[in-house]
Coordinates of C-alpha atoms in Angstrom, one line a residue:
M787 CA 31.8 -11.0 32.1
G788 CA 30.0 -10.2 28.9
V789 CA 26.7 -11.6 27.7
A790 CA 26.3 -13.6 24.5
G791 CA 22.5 -13.7 24.4
L792 CA 21.2 -17.1 23.5
A793 CA 24.5 -18.5 22.3
V794 CA 24.8 -22.2 23.0
V795 CA 28.0 -23.1 21.2
P796 CA 31.6 -22.4 22.2
L797 CA 32.8 -18.9 21.1
L798 CA 36.4 -17.6 20.9
G799 CA 37.8 -14.9 23.1
G800 CA 37.5 -14.2 26.8
A801 CA 34.8 -14.9 29.3
A802 CA 31.3 -14.5 28.0
G803 CA 27.8 -15.1 29.2
V804 CA 25.2 -17.7 28.4
S805 CA 21.5 -16.7 28.5
A806 CA 19.6 -18.8 31.0
A807 CA 15.9 -17.8 30.7
E808 CA 13.4 -15.0 31.2
G809 CA 11.6 -14.7 34.5
A810 CA 8.5 -13.0 35.8
S811 CA 8.6 -9.9 37.9
P812 CA 5.7 -9.1 40.2
A813 CA 4.0 -6.0 39.0
P814 CA 1.8 -3.7 41.1
G815 CA -1.2 -5.7 42.3
G816 CA 0.7 -9.0 42.1
S817 CA 0.3 -9.8 38.4
P818 CA 3.4 -11.2 36.8
S819 CA 5.5 -9.2 34.2
P820 CA 8.0 -10.8 31.8
A821 CA 10.3 -7.7 32.1
V822 CA 13.0 -9.2 34.3
R823 CA 15.7 -11.4 32.7
L824 CA 18.0 -13.7 34.7
E825 CA 21.2 -14.8 33.0
Y826 CA 24.2 -17.0 34.1
H827 CA 27.7 -16.6 32.9
V828 CA 30.6 -19.1 32.6
A829 CA 34.2 -18.7 31.3
Q830 CA 34.6 -18.7 27.4
N831 CA 31.0 -19.8 26.9
L832 CA 31.9 -23.3 27.9
A833 CA 29.1 -25.7 28.7
L834 CA 28.4 -25.5 32.4
E835 CA 29.9 -28.4 34.4
A836 CA 29.7 -29.5 38.0
G837 CA 32.3 -27.6 40.0
D838 CA 32.5 -24.6 37.6
D839 CA 32.6 -21.0 38.8
I840 CA 29.4 -19.2 37.9
S841 CA 27.9 -15.7 38.1
F842 CA 24.5 -14.3 37.5
S843 CA 22.9 -11.0 36.4
L844 CA 19.4 -9.5 36.3
D845 CA 18.2 -7.0 33.7
G846 CA 14.9 -5.2 33.7
M847 CA 14.5 -4.8 37.5
P848 CA 12.1 -2.0 38.6
P849 CA 13.6 1.3 39.7
G850 CA 14.4 1.5 43.4
W851 CA 15.2 -2.2 43.9
D852 CA 18.1 -2.8 46.3
K853 CA 18.9 -6.5 46.5
A854 CA 18.1 -9.9 45.1
E855 CA 19.2 -13.4 46.0
V856 CA 19.8 -16.3 43.5
T857 CA 19.3 -19.8 44.8
S858 CA 19.3 -23.3 43.2
P859 CA 19.9 -26.9 44.3
A860 CA 22.8 -26.8 41.9
L861 CA 24.6 -23.9 43.6
Q862 CA 27.2 -24.2 46.4
E863 CA 25.6 -21.3 48.2
P864 CA 23.1 -18.4 47.4
I865 CA 24.4 -15.5 45.3
T866 CA 23.5 -11.9 46.1
L867 CA 22.9 -9.3 43.4
T868 CA 22.6 -5.6 43.8
P869 CA 22.0 -2.7 41.4
L870 CA 24.8 -1.9 39.1
K871 CA 24.4 1.7 40.2
K872 CA 21.7 3.8 42.0
G873 CA 18.5 3.5 40.1
S874 CA 19.9 0.9 37.6
T875 CA 17.6 -1.9 36.3
Q876 CA 20.7 -4.1 35.9
S877 CA 22.6 -5.9 38.6
V878 CA 26.1 -6.7 39.7
Q879 CA 27.1 -9.8 41.7
V880 CA 28.4 -9.3 45.2
D881 CA 31.6 -11.3 45.4
A882 CA 32.5 -10.7 49.1
P883 CA 35.6 -12.4 50.6
G884 CA 34.8 -16.0 51.6
T885 CA 31.9 -16.5 49.1
D886 CA 31.9 -19.7 47.0
H887 CA 30.1 -19.0 43.8
R888 CA 30.3 -22.4 42.1
V889 CA 28.1 -25.2 40.9
R890 CA 28.3 -27.9 43.5
S891 CA 31.1 -30.4 42.8
G892 CA 30.0 -34.0 42.3
L893 CA 26.6 -32.9 41.0
R894 CA 24.8 -35.3 38.7
A895 CA 24.3 -34.2 35.1
G896 CA 20.9 -32.7 34.6
T897 CA 18.8 -29.5 34.5
Y898 CA 18.3 -27.6 37.7
P899 CA 15.9 -24.7 38.6
V900 CA 17.2 -21.3 39.6
T901 CA 15.2 -18.6 41.3
A902 CA 15.9 -14.9 41.9
T903 CA 14.0 -13.4 44.8
S904 CA 13.8 -9.9 46.2
H905 CA 12.4 -9.3 49.7
G906 CA 10.7 -12.7 49.5
R907 CA 9.1 -12.3 46.1
T908 CA 10.2 -14.2 43.0
V909 CA 11.4 -11.8 40.3
A910 CA 12.8 -14.3 37.8
T911 CA 13.5 -18.0 37.2
A912 CA 15.9 -19.9 34.9
Q913 CA 17.2 -23.4 34.2
L914 CA 20.8 -24.6 34.5
K915 CA 21.9 -27.4 32.3
V916 CA 24.8 -28.9 34.1
L917 CA 27.2 -31.5 32.7
A918 CA 29.0 -34.0 34.9
E919 CA 32.6 -33.2 36.0
N920 CA 35.4 -33.9 33.5
T921 CA 33.1 -34.1 30.5
A922 CA 34.9 -33.6 27.2
Q923 CA 33.9 -30.7 25.0
I924 CA 35.2 -31.5 21.6
Y925 CA 35.4 -28.3 19.4
R926 CA 36.7 -30.0 16.3
F927 CA 38.0 -33.5 15.2
V928 CA 39.2 -33.4 11.6
I929 CA 41.4 -35.5 9.3
G930 CA 42.9 -34.3 6.0
P931 CA 46.0 -34.3 3.8
R932 CA 49.2 -33.8 5.9
N933 CA 50.5 -31.1 3.5
A934 CA 47.3 -29.1 3.6
S935 CA 45.7 -26.9 6.2
P936 CA 43.2 -29.0 8.2
G937 CA 40.7 -26.2 8.1
S938 CA 37.4 -26.7 10.0
G939 CA 36.1 -29.9 8.4
T940 CA 37.2 -33.2 7.0
P941 CA 37.5 -33.2 3.1
A942 CA 34.8 -34.9 1.2
S943 CA 37.1 -37.8 0.3
L944 CA 40.7 -39.1 0.7
R945 CA 42.6 -41.5 -1.6
P946 CA 43.9 -44.8 -0.2
G947 CA 47.6 -44.5 0.7
S948 CA 47.3 -40.7 1.6
D949 CA 49.5 -39.1 4.2
V950 CA 47.1 -37.5 6.6
R951 CA 47.0 -35.3 9.6
V952 CA 44.5 -35.7 12.4
V953 CA 43.6 -32.8 14.7
L954 CA 41.4 -32.9 17.8
T955 CA 40.6 -29.9 20.0
D956 CA 39.1 -30.4 23.5
L957 CA 37.9 -27.3 25.4
R958 CA 37.9 -29.4 28.6
A959 CA 40.8 -31.7 28.2
A960 CA 41.4 -34.2 31.1
P961 CA 44.4 -33.1 33.2
G962 CA 47.5 -35.1 32.5
E963 CA 46.0 -37.0 29.6
D964 CA 48.5 -37.1 26.7
P965 CA 48.8 -38.6 24.2
L966 CA 45.5 -40.0 22.7
T967 CA 45.1 -42.9 20.3
V968 CA 43.0 -42.7 17.1
T969 CA 41.7 -45.9 15.5
S970 CA 40.0 -46.7 12.2
P971 CA 40.1 -49.4 9.6
I972 CA 41.6 -46.9 7.2
F973 CA 44.9 -46.8 9.2
K974 CA 47.7 -49.3 9.1
G975 CA 47.6 -49.3 12.9
P976 CA 46.5 -47.1 15.8
L977 CA 47.6 -43.5 15.3
T978 CA 48.9 -41.3 18.1
I979 CA 48.0 -37.7 18.5
K980 CA 49.5 -35.5 21.2
T981 CA 49.8 -32.0 22.5
D982 CA 52.8 -29.8 21.5
S983 CA 52.9 -31.8 18.2
P984 CA 54.6 -30.4 15.1
D985 CA 51.4 -31.4 13.3
N986 CA 49.5 -28.8 15.3
P987 CA 48.4 -26.3 12.6
G988 CA 48.5 -23.3 15.1
C989 CA 45.0 -22.2 14.2
K990 CA 43.6 -19.3 16.2
C991 CA 40.3 -21.1 16.2
D992 CA 41.9 -23.6 18.6
D993 CA 43.1 -21.0 21.1
P994 CA 40.5 -21.8 23.8
G995 CA 41.3 -25.5 23.9
T996 CA 43.9 -28.2 24.1
V997 CA 45.0 -29.4 20.7
Y998 CA 46.1 -33.0 20.0
A999 CA 47.6 -33.6 16.6
G1000 CA 49.5 -36.3 14.7
H1001 CA 50.0 -37.8 11.3
G1002 CA 50.0 -41.2 9.6
E1003 CA 49.4 -43.0 6.3
L1004 CA 46.2 -44.5 5.1
R1005 CA 46.2 -48.1 4.0
G1006 CA 46.8 -48.4 0.3
D1007 CA 44.5 -51.4 0.0
V1008 CA 41.4 -49.9 1.8
P1009 CA 38.3 -50.3 -0.4
N1010 CA 36.4 -47.2 -1.4
G1011 CA 33.7 -46.3 1.1
R1012 CA 32.8 -44.4 4.2
Y1013 CA 34.7 -45.2 7.4
T1014 CA 34.5 -44.3 11.1
V1015 CA 37.5 -42.7 12.9
T1016 CA 37.4 -43.0 16.7
V1017 CA 39.3 -41.5 19.6
V1018 CA 38.7 -42.4 23.3
S1019 CA 39.6 -39.7 25.8
H1020 CA 39.0 -38.6 29.4
H1021 CA 40.4 -41.8 30.7
G1022 CA 38.0 -44.0 28.8
Q1023 CA 34.9 -42.0 29.6
Q1024 CA 34.5 -40.2 26.3
T1025 CA 34.2 -41.6 22.8
T1026 CA 34.4 -39.2 19.9
K1027 CA 33.7 -40.3 16.3
Q1028 CA 34.3 -38.7 12.9
H1029 CA 33.5 -40.1 9.5
V1030 CA 35.7 -40.0 6.3
T1031 CA 35.1 -41.2 2.8
I1032 CA 37.8 -43.0 0.9
A1033 CA 37.5 -42.7 -2.9
G1034 CA 39.8 -43.0 -6.0
Q1035 CA 42.9 -45.0 -6.9
P1036 CA 45.6 -45.5 -4.3
V1037 CA 48.2 -42.7 -4.3
A1038 CA 51.0 -45.1 -5.3
D1039 CA 49.0 -46.1 -8.5
G1040 CA 48.8 -42.6 -10.0
G1041 CA 49.8 -39.0 -9.6
G1042 CA 47.7 -36.1 -8.6
P1043 CA 46.6 -34.8 -5.2
S1044 CA 46.1 -37.2 -2.3
W1045 CA 42.5 -36.3 -1.9
A1046 CA 39.5 -35.3 -4.1
V1047 CA 37.0 -32.7 -2.9
T1048 CA 33.7 -33.6 -4.5
G1049 CA 31.6 -31.1 -2.5
G1050 CA 30.3 -30.9 1.0
V1051 CA 32.0 -32.1 4.2
A1052 CA 31.8 -35.6 5.6
A1053 CA 31.5 -34.7 9.2
A1054 CA 29.4 -36.3 11.9
G1055 CA 27.7 -33.3 13.3
L1056 CA 26.6 -29.8 12.7
A1057 CA 28.5 -26.7 11.6
L1058 CA 29.1 -24.3 14.5
A1059 CA 28.4 -21.0 12.7
S1060 CA 30.1 -18.9 15.4
G1061 CA 33.5 -20.5 15.1
G1062 CA 33.6 -22.2 11.7
A1063 CA 34.3 -25.5 13.4
F1064 CA 32.3 -28.7 13.4
A1065 CA 30.6 -30.4 16.3
V1066 CA 31.1 -34.2 16.3
R1067 CA 28.9 -36.9 17.7
R1068 CA 30.0 -37.8 21.3
R1069 CA 29.0 -40.8 23.3
R1070 CA 29.4 -41.1 27.0
S1071 CA 30.6 -44.6 28.1
R1072 CA 29.1 -46.5 31.0
K1073 CA 31.9 -45.1 33.2
A1074 CA 30.4 -41.6 32.9
A1075 CA 28.2 -40.1 35.6
P1076 CA 24.5 -41.0 35.2
S1077 CA 22.1 -38.3 34.2
A1078 CA 19.8 -36.9 36.9

């Protein structure tokens, strides 16, 4: 697995690493040295979840080291690291048959300490931020004109009566959950989005996740203003919200495009610079696992 430094947002592509923390390596005489770095790695830079496979690496070990052991209350079992090659300061994980290198299933969400030791001495430490199992990881949730590319963000405004397309990408979709229902005062009724929909834009940015898409018509009589669009997923445990601004005359009352971009993006979240998508505000319901 590669290493993505201090990346904390989903990236596209294959398996990649997530930096955990820097540790301290005992120097001659027992004084600590910040030279050793302990990192953990998960598939596709997903947020770490209970039950996930995990691997570790050390960098900056002193020449001549031969073995280190990584332990944590969050791990199913200790993980052994050895030099990448003779004299290397970097490690490789020993994945012997029968080993179970995973975060413990059923673990409560929270932050857990990790320690790497070599011959009884601590060489590095880190912190694992673990999510509860089956936590949604929404990569993007956008609404825009049906005949236009949905892009990475919701247009600054839409006109009443517009035909719109809704796209939601979940990097950790719940197994067997299809379709999803989207609700908002701007719709004539609940809107259904599903996988394998012809409304799926086929964007490469969605490749790591499960794409739900669908279309509908906005109410022609909805007053101008800012409205919330909501989808509940993961069998009622995850609520995801997006915001959209309705502005202008209803489409039926005049020609022109069905939306007006006045600058900016009305999205409930922050731009993810790495993938061009937008993170939306997520709220765990009371059904979700409690934090540690």
